[in-house]
Short mmCIF file of C-alpha atoms and ligand atoms in Angstrom, two decimals:
data_model
loop_
_atom_site.label_atom_id
_atom_site.label_comp_id
_atom_site.label_asym_id
_atom_site.label_seq_id
_atom_site.Cartn_x
_atom_site.Cartn_y
_atom_site.Cartn_z
CA UNK R 1 14.41 -7.62 -68.62
CA UNK R 2 11.25 -6.24 -69.75
CA UNK R 3 10.46 -2.51 -69.26
CA UNK R 4 8.21 -2.11 -66.30
CA UNK R 5 4.76 -0.85 -66.73
CA UNK R 6 3.75 2.54 -65.10
CA UNK R 7 0.92 2.20 -62.51
CA UNK R 8 -0.70 5.34 -61.21
CA UNK R 9 -1.83 6.28 -57.71
CA UNK R 10 -4.73 8.46 -57.18
CA UNK R 11 -5.47 9.82 -53.63
CA UNK R 12 -8.94 10.73 -52.75
CA UNK R 13 -8.43 11.21 -49.08
CA UNK R 14 -9.33 15.14 -49.29
CA UNK R 15 -12.61 14.16 -51.05
CA UNK R 16 -14.08 10.49 -50.27
CA UNK R 17 -11.72 10.48 -47.13
CA UNK R 18 -13.60 13.50 -45.90
CA UNK R 19 -16.70 11.68 -45.67
CA UNK R 20 -15.33 9.59 -42.78
CA UNK R 21 -17.55 9.88 -39.81
CA UNK R 22 -15.92 12.56 -37.34
CA UNK R 23 -13.66 13.84 -40.11
CA UNK R 24 -13.99 17.50 -41.02
CA UNK R 25 -11.03 19.07 -42.87
CA UNK R 26 -10.39 22.80 -42.80
CA UNK R 27 -8.44 24.42 -45.74
CA UNK R 28 -5.31 24.35 -43.69
CA UNK R 29 -5.69 20.60 -43.02
CA UNK R 30 -6.39 20.30 -46.88
CA UNK R 31 -3.15 21.95 -47.83
CA UNK R 32 -1.05 20.17 -45.32
CA UNK R 33 -2.33 16.77 -46.52
CA UNK R 34 -1.99 17.62 -50.22
CA UNK R 35 1.67 18.89 -49.64
CA UNK R 36 2.18 15.29 -47.66
CA UNK R 37 0.84 13.18 -50.65
CA UNK R 38 2.77 15.23 -53.09
CA UNK R 39 5.99 14.70 -51.14
CA UNK R 40 5.09 10.94 -51.05
CA UNK R 41 4.95 10.93 -54.93
CA UNK R 42 1.27 10.29 -55.35
CA UNK R 43 0.19 11.01 -59.03
CA UNK R 44 -3.09 12.46 -58.46
CA UNK R 45 -4.59 14.23 -55.39
CA UNK R 46 -8.33 14.83 -55.23
CA UNK R 47 -8.79 17.78 -53.45
CA UNK R 48 -12.71 18.02 -53.31
CA UNK R 49 -15.85 19.10 -54.76
CA UNK R 50 -15.57 22.82 -56.04
CA UNK R 51 -18.77 24.70 -55.41
CA UNK R 52 -20.37 22.20 -52.96
CA UNK R 53 -18.81 23.95 -49.84
CA UNK R 54 -16.64 26.92 -49.04
CA UNK R 55 -13.59 25.16 -48.17
CA UNK R 56 -13.38 23.36 -51.50
CA UNK R 57 -14.16 26.42 -53.46
CA UNK R 58 -11.44 28.12 -51.53
CA UNK R 59 -8.97 25.14 -52.17
CA UNK R 60 -9.52 25.38 -55.98
CA UNK R 61 -9.75 29.23 -55.80
CA UNK R 62 -6.14 29.61 -56.65
CA UNK R 63 -3.21 27.59 -58.25
CA UNK R 64 -1.65 25.21 -55.56
CA UNK R 65 1.30 24.25 -57.52
CA UNK R 66 1.39 20.70 -56.77
CA UNK R 67 3.67 17.95 -58.57
CA UNK R 68 0.80 15.95 -58.51
CA UNK R 69 -2.27 16.26 -60.85
CA UNK R 70 -4.54 18.32 -58.68
CA UNK R 71 -8.16 16.95 -59.28
CA UNK R 72 -11.58 18.45 -58.77
CA UNK R 73 -14.36 16.19 -58.56
CA UNK R 74 -17.95 16.79 -59.51
CA UNK R 75 -20.98 15.57 -61.27
CA UNK R 76 -21.74 15.30 -64.97
CA UNK R 77 -24.21 17.92 -66.56
CA UNK R 78 -27.68 17.47 -65.10
CA UNK R 79 -30.21 15.65 -67.41
CA UNK R 80 -32.17 17.92 -69.48
CA UNK R 81 -29.68 20.86 -69.28
CA UNK R 82 -27.00 22.33 -71.73
CA UNK R 83 -23.40 22.31 -70.43
CA UNK R 84 -23.62 25.94 -70.81
CA UNK R 85 -26.62 26.06 -68.30
CA UNK R 86 -25.50 24.21 -65.41
CA UNK R 87 -24.29 26.00 -62.36
CA UNK R 88 -22.47 22.84 -60.82
CA UNK R 89 -20.56 22.08 -63.90
CA UNK R 90 -19.61 25.60 -64.58
CA UNK R 91 -18.20 25.82 -60.90
CA UNK R 92 -16.05 22.49 -61.92
CA UNK R 93 -15.09 23.85 -65.15
CA UNK R 94 -13.79 27.24 -63.46
CA UNK R 95 -11.93 25.31 -60.54
CA UNK R 96 -8.15 25.75 -60.80
CA UNK R 97 -7.66 22.08 -61.25
CA UNK R 98 -5.10 20.39 -63.55
CA UNK R 99 -7.86 17.42 -63.85
CA UNK R 100 -11.52 16.92 -63.56
CA UNK R 101 -13.03 13.81 -62.20
CA UNK R 102 -16.71 13.45 -62.96
CA UNK R 103 -19.03 10.97 -61.30
CA UNK R 104 -21.75 9.40 -63.43
CA UNK R 105 -24.41 6.59 -63.03
CA UNK R 106 -23.33 3.48 -64.70
CA UNK R 107 -26.18 1.09 -63.38
CA UNK R 108 -29.18 1.47 -65.41
CA UNK R 109 -31.47 0.86 -62.37
CA UNK R 110 -29.68 4.10 -60.64
CA UNK R 111 -30.49 5.99 -64.06
CA UNK R 112 -33.96 5.42 -64.05
CA UNK R 113 -34.75 5.49 -60.18
CA UNK R 114 -32.23 7.96 -58.73
CA UNK R 115 -31.71 10.17 -61.69
CA UNK R 116 -35.02 9.82 -63.03
CA UNK R 117 -33.91 10.07 -66.73
CA UNK R 118 -33.43 7.69 -69.74
CA UNK R 119 -30.24 5.66 -70.51
CA UNK R 120 -29.44 7.69 -73.66
CA UNK R 121 -29.69 11.20 -71.80
CA UNK R 122 -27.30 9.70 -69.19
CA UNK R 123 -24.87 8.75 -71.95
CA UNK R 124 -25.22 12.07 -73.64
CA UNK R 125 -24.63 13.77 -70.22
CA UNK R 126 -21.27 11.80 -69.96
CA UNK R 127 -20.06 12.65 -73.47
CA UNK R 128 -20.90 16.32 -73.29
CA UNK R 129 -19.45 16.78 -69.67
CA UNK R 130 -16.23 15.13 -71.11
CA UNK R 131 -16.04 17.11 -74.10
CA UNK R 132 -16.66 20.49 -72.20
CA UNK R 133 -13.85 19.74 -69.66
CA UNK R 134 -11.63 18.77 -72.56
CA UNK R 135 -12.37 22.03 -74.25
CA UNK R 136 -11.14 23.70 -71.03
CA UNK R 137 -7.75 21.93 -71.49
CA UNK R 138 -8.41 19.70 -68.49
CA UNK R 139 -7.14 16.00 -68.01
CA UNK R 140 -10.70 14.16 -67.67
CA UNK R 141 -11.44 11.11 -65.55
CA UNK R 142 -15.01 9.55 -65.14
CA UNK R 143 -15.97 7.65 -61.94
CA UNK R 144 -18.55 5.14 -62.80
CA UNK R 145 -20.58 4.82 -59.80
CA UNK R 146 -21.91 1.34 -58.92
CA UNK R 147 -19.96 0.07 -61.83
CA UNK R 148 -19.60 -3.53 -60.55
CA UNK R 149 -23.41 -3.92 -59.32
CA UNK R 150 -24.43 -2.08 -62.58
CA UNK R 151 -22.33 -4.63 -64.69
CA UNK R 152 -23.80 -7.49 -62.92
CA UNK R 153 -27.29 -6.23 -63.60
CA UNK R 154 -26.72 -4.71 -67.13
CA UNK R 155 -23.15 -5.39 -68.49
CA UNK R 156 -23.87 -3.84 -71.90
CA UNK R 157 -25.25 -0.51 -70.25
CA UNK R 158 -22.28 -0.32 -67.84
CA UNK R 159 -19.82 -1.03 -70.29
CA UNK R 160 -21.46 1.75 -72.87
CA UNK R 161 -21.23 4.56 -69.83
CA UNK R 162 -17.33 3.61 -69.52
CA UNK R 163 -16.95 3.59 -73.26
CA UNK R 164 -18.64 6.96 -73.85
CA UNK R 165 -16.23 8.76 -71.78
CA UNK R 166 -13.19 6.96 -73.33
CA UNK R 167 -14.51 7.62 -76.85
CA UNK R 168 -14.94 11.10 -76.09
CA UNK R 169 -11.16 11.47 -74.85
CA UNK R 170 -11.38 11.01 -71.06
CA UNK R 171 -7.85 9.92 -69.97
CA UNK R 172 -9.25 7.50 -67.46
CA UNK R 173 -12.43 5.41 -66.66
CA UNK R 174 -12.79 4.75 -62.98
CA UNK R 175 -14.53 1.59 -61.94
CA UNK R 176 -16.12 2.42 -58.59
CA UNK R 177 -17.18 -0.44 -56.12
CA UNK R 178 -19.52 2.27 -54.55
CA UNK R 179 -21.48 0.00 -52.23
CA UNK R 180 -18.15 -1.99 -51.44
CA UNK R 181 -19.72 -5.38 -51.68
CA UNK R 182 -17.93 -6.97 -54.71
CA UNK R 183 -15.26 -9.72 -54.02
CA UNK R 184 -11.90 -10.09 -55.54
CA UNK R 185 -12.59 -12.90 -58.04
CA UNK R 186 -15.62 -10.85 -59.26
CA UNK R 187 -13.56 -7.53 -59.70
CA UNK R 188 -10.85 -9.66 -61.54
CA UNK R 189 -13.29 -10.96 -63.98
CA UNK R 190 -15.39 -7.88 -64.62
CA UNK R 191 -12.20 -5.75 -64.94
CA UNK R 192 -10.69 -8.36 -67.45
CA UNK R 193 -13.93 -7.85 -69.58
CA UNK R 194 -13.78 -4.08 -69.43
CA UNK R 195 -10.19 -4.12 -70.52
CA UNK R 196 -11.11 -5.91 -73.78
CA UNK R 197 -13.09 -2.85 -74.67
CA UNK R 198 -10.87 0.05 -73.08
CA UNK R 199 -7.35 -0.26 -72.87
CA UNK R 200 -6.09 -1.26 -69.23
CA UNK R 201 -3.70 1.85 -69.05
CA UNK R 202 -7.12 3.90 -69.18
CA UNK R 203 -8.85 1.98 -66.40
CA UNK R 204 -8.65 2.69 -62.70
CA UNK R 205 -10.36 0.95 -59.78
CA UNK R 206 -11.99 2.54 -56.78
CA UNK R 207 -12.72 -0.09 -54.01
CA UNK R 208 -14.42 0.51 -50.62
CA UNK R 209 -13.96 -1.72 -47.92
CA UNK R 210 -17.13 -3.20 -46.90
CA UNK R 211 -16.05 -6.80 -46.84
CA UNK R 212 -12.31 -5.92 -45.65
CA UNK R 213 -11.23 -6.58 -49.09
CA UNK R 214 -10.64 -2.93 -50.75
CA UNK R 215 -6.82 -3.64 -51.02
CA UNK R 216 -7.34 -7.01 -52.33
CA UNK R 217 -9.91 -5.93 -54.90
CA UNK R 218 -7.49 -2.97 -55.96
CA UNK R 219 -4.86 -5.71 -56.69
CA UNK R 220 -7.50 -7.90 -58.39
CA UNK R 221 -8.09 -5.08 -60.76
CA UNK R 222 -4.49 -4.54 -61.65
CA UNK R 223 -3.99 -8.33 -62.08
CA UNK R 224 -6.79 -7.85 -64.65
CA UNK R 225 -5.36 -5.09 -66.24
CA UNK R 226 -6.14 -1.90 -64.74
CA UNK R 227 -3.41 0.83 -64.29
CA UNK R 228 -4.69 3.43 -61.77
CA UNK R 229 -5.63 2.51 -58.16
CA UNK R 230 -7.64 4.95 -56.07
CA UNK R 231 -7.40 5.04 -52.42
CA UNK R 232 -7.02 7.15 -49.17
CA UNK R 233 -4.49 7.35 -46.37
CA UNK R 234 -5.00 5.09 -43.62
CA UNK R 235 -7.92 3.74 -45.46
CA UNK R 236 -10.34 6.78 -44.44
CA UNK R 237 -13.51 7.09 -46.20
CA UNK R 238 -17.35 6.49 -45.11
CA UNK R 239 -18.66 3.37 -43.67
CA UNK R 240 -15.78 0.99 -43.63
CA UNK R 241 -13.36 3.12 -45.57
CA UNK R 242 -11.60 3.23 -49.01
CA UNK R 243 -8.74 1.10 -50.07
CA UNK R 244 -5.77 2.08 -48.01
CA UNK R 245 -2.82 3.44 -49.89
CA UNK R 246 -0.70 3.17 -46.86
CA UNK R 247 -1.07 -0.73 -47.20
CA UNK R 248 -1.02 -0.75 -51.12
CA UNK R 249 2.08 1.20 -51.62
CA UNK R 250 4.44 -0.93 -49.59
CA UNK R 251 2.98 -4.20 -51.29
CA UNK R 252 3.48 -2.48 -54.61
CA UNK R 253 7.00 -1.64 -53.92
CA UNK R 254 8.23 -4.51 -51.96
CA UNK R 255 6.48 -7.79 -53.30
CA UNK R 256 8.21 -9.07 -56.22
CA UNK R 257 5.04 -9.81 -58.45
CA UNK R 258 4.15 -6.22 -58.36
CA UNK R 259 7.61 -4.51 -58.01
CA UNK R 260 9.16 -6.55 -61.14
CA UNK R 261 6.27 -5.61 -63.40
CA UNK R 262 5.27 -1.80 -62.22
CA UNK R 263 6.69 1.41 -61.37
CA UNK R 264 4.66 3.86 -59.35
CA UNK R 265 5.74 7.53 -58.31
CA UNK R 266 6.84 6.64 -54.70
CA UNK R 267 10.46 6.38 -54.52
CA UNK R 268 12.37 4.14 -52.13
CA UNK R 269 13.24 6.99 -49.99
CA UNK R 270 9.67 8.28 -50.01
CA UNK R 271 8.65 4.73 -48.74
CA UNK R 272 10.79 5.09 -45.70
CA UNK R 273 8.75 8.03 -44.68
CA UNK R 274 5.39 6.32 -45.14
CA UNK R 275 4.93 5.24 -41.32
CA UNK R 276 5.67 9.07 -40.63
CA UNK R 277 3.15 10.12 -43.03
CA UNK R 278 0.50 7.71 -41.73
CA UNK R 279 1.00 8.97 -38.25
CA UNK R 280 0.98 12.65 -39.18
CA UNK R 281 -2.51 12.15 -40.62
CA UNK R 282 -3.61 10.41 -37.45
CA UNK R 283 -2.29 13.15 -35.50
CA UNK R 284 -4.01 16.02 -37.68
CA UNK R 285 -7.47 14.14 -37.09
CA UNK R 286 -6.58 13.74 -33.35
CA UNK R 287 -6.92 9.94 -33.45
CA UNK R 288 -4.53 7.31 -32.07
CA UNK R 289 -2.73 5.36 -34.83
CA UNK R 290 -3.90 1.90 -35.35
CA UNK R 291 -1.23 -0.17 -33.58
CA UNK R 292 -1.89 -3.17 -35.85
CA UNK R 293 -1.90 -1.58 -39.12
CA UNK R 294 -0.16 -3.40 -41.73
CA UNK R 295 3.58 -2.15 -42.39
CA UNK R 296 3.31 0.94 -40.09
CA UNK R 297 1.42 0.05 -36.92
CA UNK R 298 3.53 0.08 -33.88
CA UNK R 299 2.72 -3.78 -33.70
CA UNK R 300 3.44 -4.63 -37.37
CA UNK R 301 6.84 -5.81 -36.53
CA UNK R 302 6.40 -6.67 -32.98
CA UNK R 303 7.53 -10.16 -31.51
CA UNK R 304 6.61 -11.49 -28.29
CA UNK R 305 7.37 -15.02 -27.58
CA UNK R 306 10.96 -15.86 -26.59
CA UNK R 307 11.79 -18.43 -29.14
CA UNK R 308 10.76 -15.88 -31.82
CA UNK R 309 12.89 -13.26 -30.53
CA UNK R 310 15.97 -15.39 -30.25
CA UNK R 311 15.50 -16.31 -33.91
CA UNK R 312 14.96 -12.69 -34.82
CA UNK R 313 18.14 -11.71 -32.99
CA UNK R 314 20.05 -14.30 -35.21
CA UNK R 315 18.48 -13.09 -38.38
CA UNK R 316 15.54 -10.78 -38.59
CA UNK R 317 14.08 -12.51 -42.09
CA UNK R 318 13.11 -15.35 -39.89
CA UNK R 319 9.85 -13.97 -38.73
CA UNK R 320 9.75 -10.73 -40.97
CA UNK R 321 8.16 -10.63 -44.37
CA UNK R 322 9.90 -7.27 -45.03
CA UNK R 323 12.38 -5.09 -43.32
CA UNK R 324 10.69 -2.66 -41.18
CA UNK R 325 13.14 0.08 -42.02
CA UNK R 326 11.81 0.15 -45.49
CA UNK R 327 8.61 1.38 -44.65
CA UNK R 328 10.07 3.75 -41.70
CA UNK R 329 8.69 1.31 -39.00
CA UNK R 330 11.06 -0.49 -36.45
CA UNK R 331 11.39 -3.99 -35.06
CA UNK R 332 10.28 -4.15 -31.68
CA UNK R 333 10.43 -6.98 -29.16
CA UNK R 334 7.95 -7.24 -26.69
CA UNK R 335 9.25 -7.06 -23.00
CA UNK R 336 6.60 -8.74 -20.77
CA UNK R 337 5.93 -11.12 -18.01
CA UNK R 338 6.62 -14.12 -20.29
CA UNK R 339 9.96 -12.45 -21.67
CA UNK R 340 12.94 -14.51 -21.80
CA UNK R 341 16.17 -13.13 -21.53
CA UNK R 342 16.82 -12.91 -25.39
CA UNK R 343 13.91 -10.68 -25.79
CA UNK R 344 15.29 -8.27 -23.26
CA UNK R 345 18.74 -8.73 -24.77
CA UNK R 346 17.30 -7.97 -28.22
CA UNK R 347 15.49 -4.87 -27.01
CA UNK R 348 18.56 -3.51 -25.17
CA UNK R 349 20.50 -3.91 -28.18
CA UNK R 350 17.97 -2.08 -30.37
CA UNK R 351 18.22 0.75 -27.49
CA UNK R 352 22.12 0.66 -27.97
CA UNK R 353 22.64 -0.50 -24.54
CA UNK R 354 25.47 -3.12 -24.54
CA UNK R 355 25.22 -5.57 -21.70
CA UNK R 356 26.56 -9.27 -21.19
CA UNK R 357 24.04 -11.95 -21.00
CA UNK R 358 25.70 -12.91 -17.81
CA UNK R 359 25.69 -9.71 -16.17
CA UNK R 360 23.62 -9.67 -13.07
CA UNK R 361 22.09 -6.32 -13.70
CA UNK R 362 20.47 -8.18 -16.73
CA UNK R 363 18.57 -10.88 -14.25
CA UNK R 364 17.91 -7.79 -11.88
CA UNK R 365 16.13 -6.07 -14.72
CA UNK R 366 14.12 -9.01 -15.68
CA UNK R 367 13.16 -9.48 -11.99
CA UNK R 368 12.14 -5.71 -11.85
CA UNK R 369 9.97 -6.17 -15.11
CA UNK R 370 8.15 -9.32 -13.83
CA UNK R 371 7.44 -7.89 -10.41
CA UNK R 372 6.05 -4.32 -11.95
CA UNK R 373 3.97 -6.34 -14.33
CA UNK R 374 2.38 -8.06 -11.59
CA UNK R 375 1.07 -4.83 -10.00
CA UNK R 376 -0.01 -3.60 -13.35
CA UNK R 377 2.88 -1.94 -15.48
CA UNK R 378 2.55 -2.76 -19.20
CA UNK R 379 5.93 -2.62 -20.69
CA UNK R 380 5.29 -4.22 -23.73
CA UNK R 381 2.95 -1.35 -24.69
CA UNK R 382 5.32 1.21 -23.02
CA UNK R 383 8.47 1.03 -24.73
CA UNK R 384 9.96 4.42 -23.47
CA UNK R 385 9.03 3.27 -19.85
CA UNK R 386 10.86 0.13 -20.34
CA UNK R 387 13.93 1.90 -22.02
CA UNK R 388 14.03 4.20 -18.86
CA UNK R 389 13.80 1.22 -16.42
CA UNK R 390 16.57 -0.52 -18.24
CA UNK R 391 18.73 2.57 -18.22
CA UNK R 392 18.27 3.13 -14.50
CA UNK R 393 18.82 -0.38 -13.79
CA UNK R 394 22.13 -0.18 -15.74
CA UNK R 395 22.78 3.04 -14.10
CA UNK R 396 22.71 5.56 -16.95
CA UNK R 397 20.00 8.21 -16.40
CA UNK R 398 20.85 11.52 -14.97
CA UNK R 399 18.51 12.94 -12.36
CA UNK R 400 17.74 15.89 -14.46
CA UNK R 401 15.14 17.50 -12.13
CA UNK R 402 13.10 16.79 -9.00
CA UNK R 403 9.31 17.64 -8.55
CA UNK R 404 9.19 18.34 -5.04
CA UNK R 405 5.59 18.93 -4.75
CA UNK R 406 2.61 19.44 -6.82
CA UNK R 407 -0.99 20.28 -6.14
CA UNK R 408 -4.16 19.75 -8.42
CA UNK R 409 -7.41 21.54 -7.63
CA UNK R 410 -10.68 21.10 -9.55
CA UNK R 411 -13.43 23.43 -9.03
CA UNK R 412 -16.95 23.70 -10.23
CA UNK R 413 -18.65 26.94 -10.34
CA UNK R 414 -20.69 29.52 -12.39
CA UNK R 415 -18.93 31.40 -15.03
CA UNK R 416 -19.45 35.10 -15.84
CA UNK R 417 -22.36 33.77 -18.41
CA UNK R 418 -23.87 32.11 -15.41
CA UNK R 419 -23.07 28.65 -16.95
CA UNK R 420 -21.75 26.00 -14.60
CA UNK R 421 -18.28 24.84 -15.60
CA UNK R 422 -15.55 22.60 -14.20
CA UNK R 423 -12.10 23.98 -13.99
CA UNK R 424 -8.88 22.23 -12.99
CA UNK R 425 -5.72 24.13 -11.96
CA UNK R 426 -2.18 22.80 -11.16
CA UNK R 427 0.83 24.13 -9.26
CA UNK R 428 4.15 22.08 -9.64
CA UNK R 429 7.29 22.88 -7.77
CA UNK R 430 10.45 21.89 -9.55
CA UNK R 431 14.12 21.68 -8.38
CA UNK R 432 16.38 21.97 -11.54
CA UNK R 433 20.00 22.27 -10.01
CA UNK R 434 19.95 24.93 -7.50
CA UNK R 435 16.79 26.77 -8.86
CA UNK R 436 13.45 26.26 -7.37
CA UNK R 437 10.77 26.98 -10.01
CA UNK R 438 7.07 27.01 -9.47
CA UNK R 439 4.67 26.73 -12.27
CA UNK R 440 0.80 26.98 -12.43
CA UNK R 441 -1.60 26.10 -15.36
CA UNK R 442 -5.25 25.60 -15.87
CA UNK R 443 -6.50 22.60 -17.87
CA UNK R 444 -9.58 21.05 -19.19
CA UNK R 445 -9.00 18.25 -16.74
CA UNK R 446 -6.61 17.57 -13.82
CA UNK R 447 -4.17 15.51 -15.95
CA UNK R 448 -4.00 18.08 -18.45
CA UNK R 449 -3.44 21.05 -16.03
CA UNK R 450 -0.65 18.76 -14.39
CA UNK R 451 0.95 18.15 -17.75
CA UNK R 452 0.61 21.96 -18.70
CA UNK R 453 2.22 22.94 -15.48
CA UNK R 454 4.95 20.26 -15.69
CA UNK R 455 6.05 21.28 -19.04
CA UNK R 456 5.85 25.07 -18.41
CA UNK R 457 9.23 25.88 -16.90
CA UNK R 458 11.94 23.29 -16.65
CA UNK R 459 14.85 25.88 -16.52
CA UNK R 460 17.58 24.90 -18.55
CA UNK R 461 15.92 21.90 -19.89
CA UNK R 462 12.85 23.81 -21.22
CA UNK R 463 14.46 24.03 -24.89
CA UNK R 464 14.57 20.21 -24.99
CA UNK R 465 11.01 19.54 -24.52
CA UNK R 466 9.58 22.31 -26.52
CA UNK R 467 8.57 20.05 -29.38
CA UNK R 468 7.16 17.29 -27.07
CA UNK R 469 3.37 16.83 -27.32
CA UNK R 470 1.02 14.20 -25.90
CA UNK R 471 -0.72 12.52 -28.47
CA UNK R 472 -2.86 9.84 -26.68
CA UNK R 473 -4.05 9.08 -23.03
CA UNK R 474 -5.66 5.80 -22.17
CA UNK R 475 -6.67 4.80 -18.68
CA UNK R 476 -7.56 1.12 -17.50
CA UNK R 477 -8.81 0.05 -14.17
CA UNK R 478 -7.21 -3.07 -13.15
CA UNK R 479 -8.24 -5.49 -10.50
CA UNK R 480 -5.15 -6.70 -8.75
CA UNK R 481 -4.89 -8.97 -5.39
CA UNK R 482 -5.28 -5.96 -3.14
CA UNK R 483 -7.91 -3.95 -5.16
CA UNK R 484 -8.52 -1.91 -8.09
CA UNK R 485 -5.41 0.24 -9.46
CA UNK R 486 -5.35 2.50 -12.52
CA UNK R 487 -3.15 2.01 -15.33
CA UNK R 488 -2.27 5.08 -17.47
CA UNK R 489 -0.66 4.86 -20.97
CA UNK R 490 0.45 8.21 -22.47
CA UNK R 491 1.66 8.45 -25.89
CA UNK R 492 3.92 11.23 -26.98
CA UNK R 493 5.54 12.64 -30.07
CA UNK R 494 8.29 15.02 -30.52
CA UNK R 495 9.17 17.43 -33.34
CA UNK R 496 10.75 14.78 -35.28
CA UNK R 497 7.88 12.80 -35.49
CA UNK R 498 8.94 10.00 -33.15
CA UNK R 499 6.41 8.38 -31.03
CA UNK R 500 6.89 6.76 -27.73
CA UNK R 501 4.59 5.30 -24.97
CA UNK R 502 5.04 5.63 -21.31
CA UNK R 503 3.10 3.96 -18.49
CA UNK R 504 1.98 4.81 -14.78
CA UNK R 505 0.10 2.52 -12.25
CA UNK R 506 -1.15 3.75 -8.81
CA UNK R 507 -4.51 3.41 -7.03
CA UNK R 508 -4.82 7.07 -7.78
CA UNK R 509 -5.26 8.37 -11.39
CA UNK R 510 -3.54 11.68 -10.72
CA UNK R 511 -0.36 9.65 -9.46
CA UNK R 512 -0.56 7.43 -12.31
CA UNK R 513 -0.78 9.91 -14.86
CA UNK R 514 2.21 11.99 -13.05
CA UNK R 515 4.44 8.84 -13.42
CA UNK R 516 3.62 8.41 -17.08
CA UNK R 517 4.18 12.15 -17.79
CA UNK R 518 7.38 12.15 -15.85
CA UNK R 519 8.53 9.18 -17.75
CA UNK R 520 7.72 10.68 -21.12
CA UNK R 521 9.69 14.04 -20.37
CA UNK R 522 12.75 12.30 -18.89
CA UNK R 523 12.81 10.06 -22.10
CA UNK R 524 12.75 13.16 -24.34
CA UNK R 525 15.62 14.48 -22.36
CA UNK R 526 17.61 11.20 -22.47
CA UNK R 527 16.85 11.05 -26.34
CA UNK R 528 17.69 14.69 -26.96
CA UNK R 529 21.04 14.08 -25.20
CA UNK R 530 20.27 16.82 -22.67
CA UNK R 531 23.38 17.25 -20.15
CA UNK R 532 22.86 16.14 -16.71
ZN1 ZN V 601 -16.04 6.34 -53.00
#
């Protein structure tokens, strides 16, 4: 067997990903994400742009001790200046980084119009900057901005920029599809041409997703010889985002063409944590995970139609391109109005509930699911509520506690500064065993206040729900036969990073939310094996 070639992964979540609309990383965020990337086995972690903002300067002010090559990003020396007289370059050279990634123009049009300098001066700036960073003992990368558009306009000059850096000793020349409009067949052709001049194991690809082909473009570059892929977690990045490492990594590890040819720094064990890493980033950004994300999305291995479900129960490979466990995801059989017995049986088996297919309780469960879905419940979205319904029908959920009364109050008034504010307050009475417990809490809205009060004191069960967090809350108004009802879906997470969704339906939004909150808490108690 041929020895595998090493393919390097370069993450730019903390630099390019930070350009995402609505994303604003603190230093703590950046350090936590860097640690996550390091644990995953990413080769290069680009931390940011030292000197450009306080967070990035702070990040590079001390040694961060990563296994990955911590990389600082910045511009080559300005035209008309020397390397010793350029404050931007000085900040970059002073950064405590293992590598420096310079960005430089490689499109002659940009050199003239944006940089307002000559082609020769731009090449000299590339050479001088690479030389200065090498003299400081740094590994050097050159990001060739607008490489593909530049190559189409003037291949000779675009190549000259790349070659200037390589000849000066840059470890990597990275070809950027900055505007994201290049198509895979063009990437393959152009990268192939570059690799005739610069060895492929010194060439990287940096693709943006403006035609939704950033991942495909990255693979096209690898096929043409490039051996470094740049991307971000969950495809974060400005406009339509960057190449998504969370999609690239499993393909590199699990698809024969790539797995047989390349080694990457991500181990099989780390791959099993990929879904968790993806969700952990969303959680940090306070975003709901994309249910339809390839490999890691909640729906990535979900099946709805009865005939598929019965085939999957016989052999999962019938409808799955890779085993979900390999990326830390799981198979999900959707239970819905259209569900056949086989769906429900498959889901019960996954939960670990043994029931005979002729058991009358199974028919009762199916009937109940259908009735409740008619009035608005959505069990295919709410796995945890389905599990509780199934366990209750089969008689295995203890009555842990009883909410005997709750009260939610919303008040609008002037605060001490004379500003108009709306405040919600909830009081909840809970019976746990022989104890009557009363809790009150304020919240930014009625549901938040109710949630806070409900989870404040559950007596002997409190320790089981300490790590419980609500991560998403969605409301829909449905028009049923008798008028409008509200459906609430709540997504929760626990200290082990497990996610689940619960549902509540009522004409009253507070009541619907209360049902979903209760299901979430009870599900967590069941899952934690809390005693009755
Ligand atoms: Zn970019």
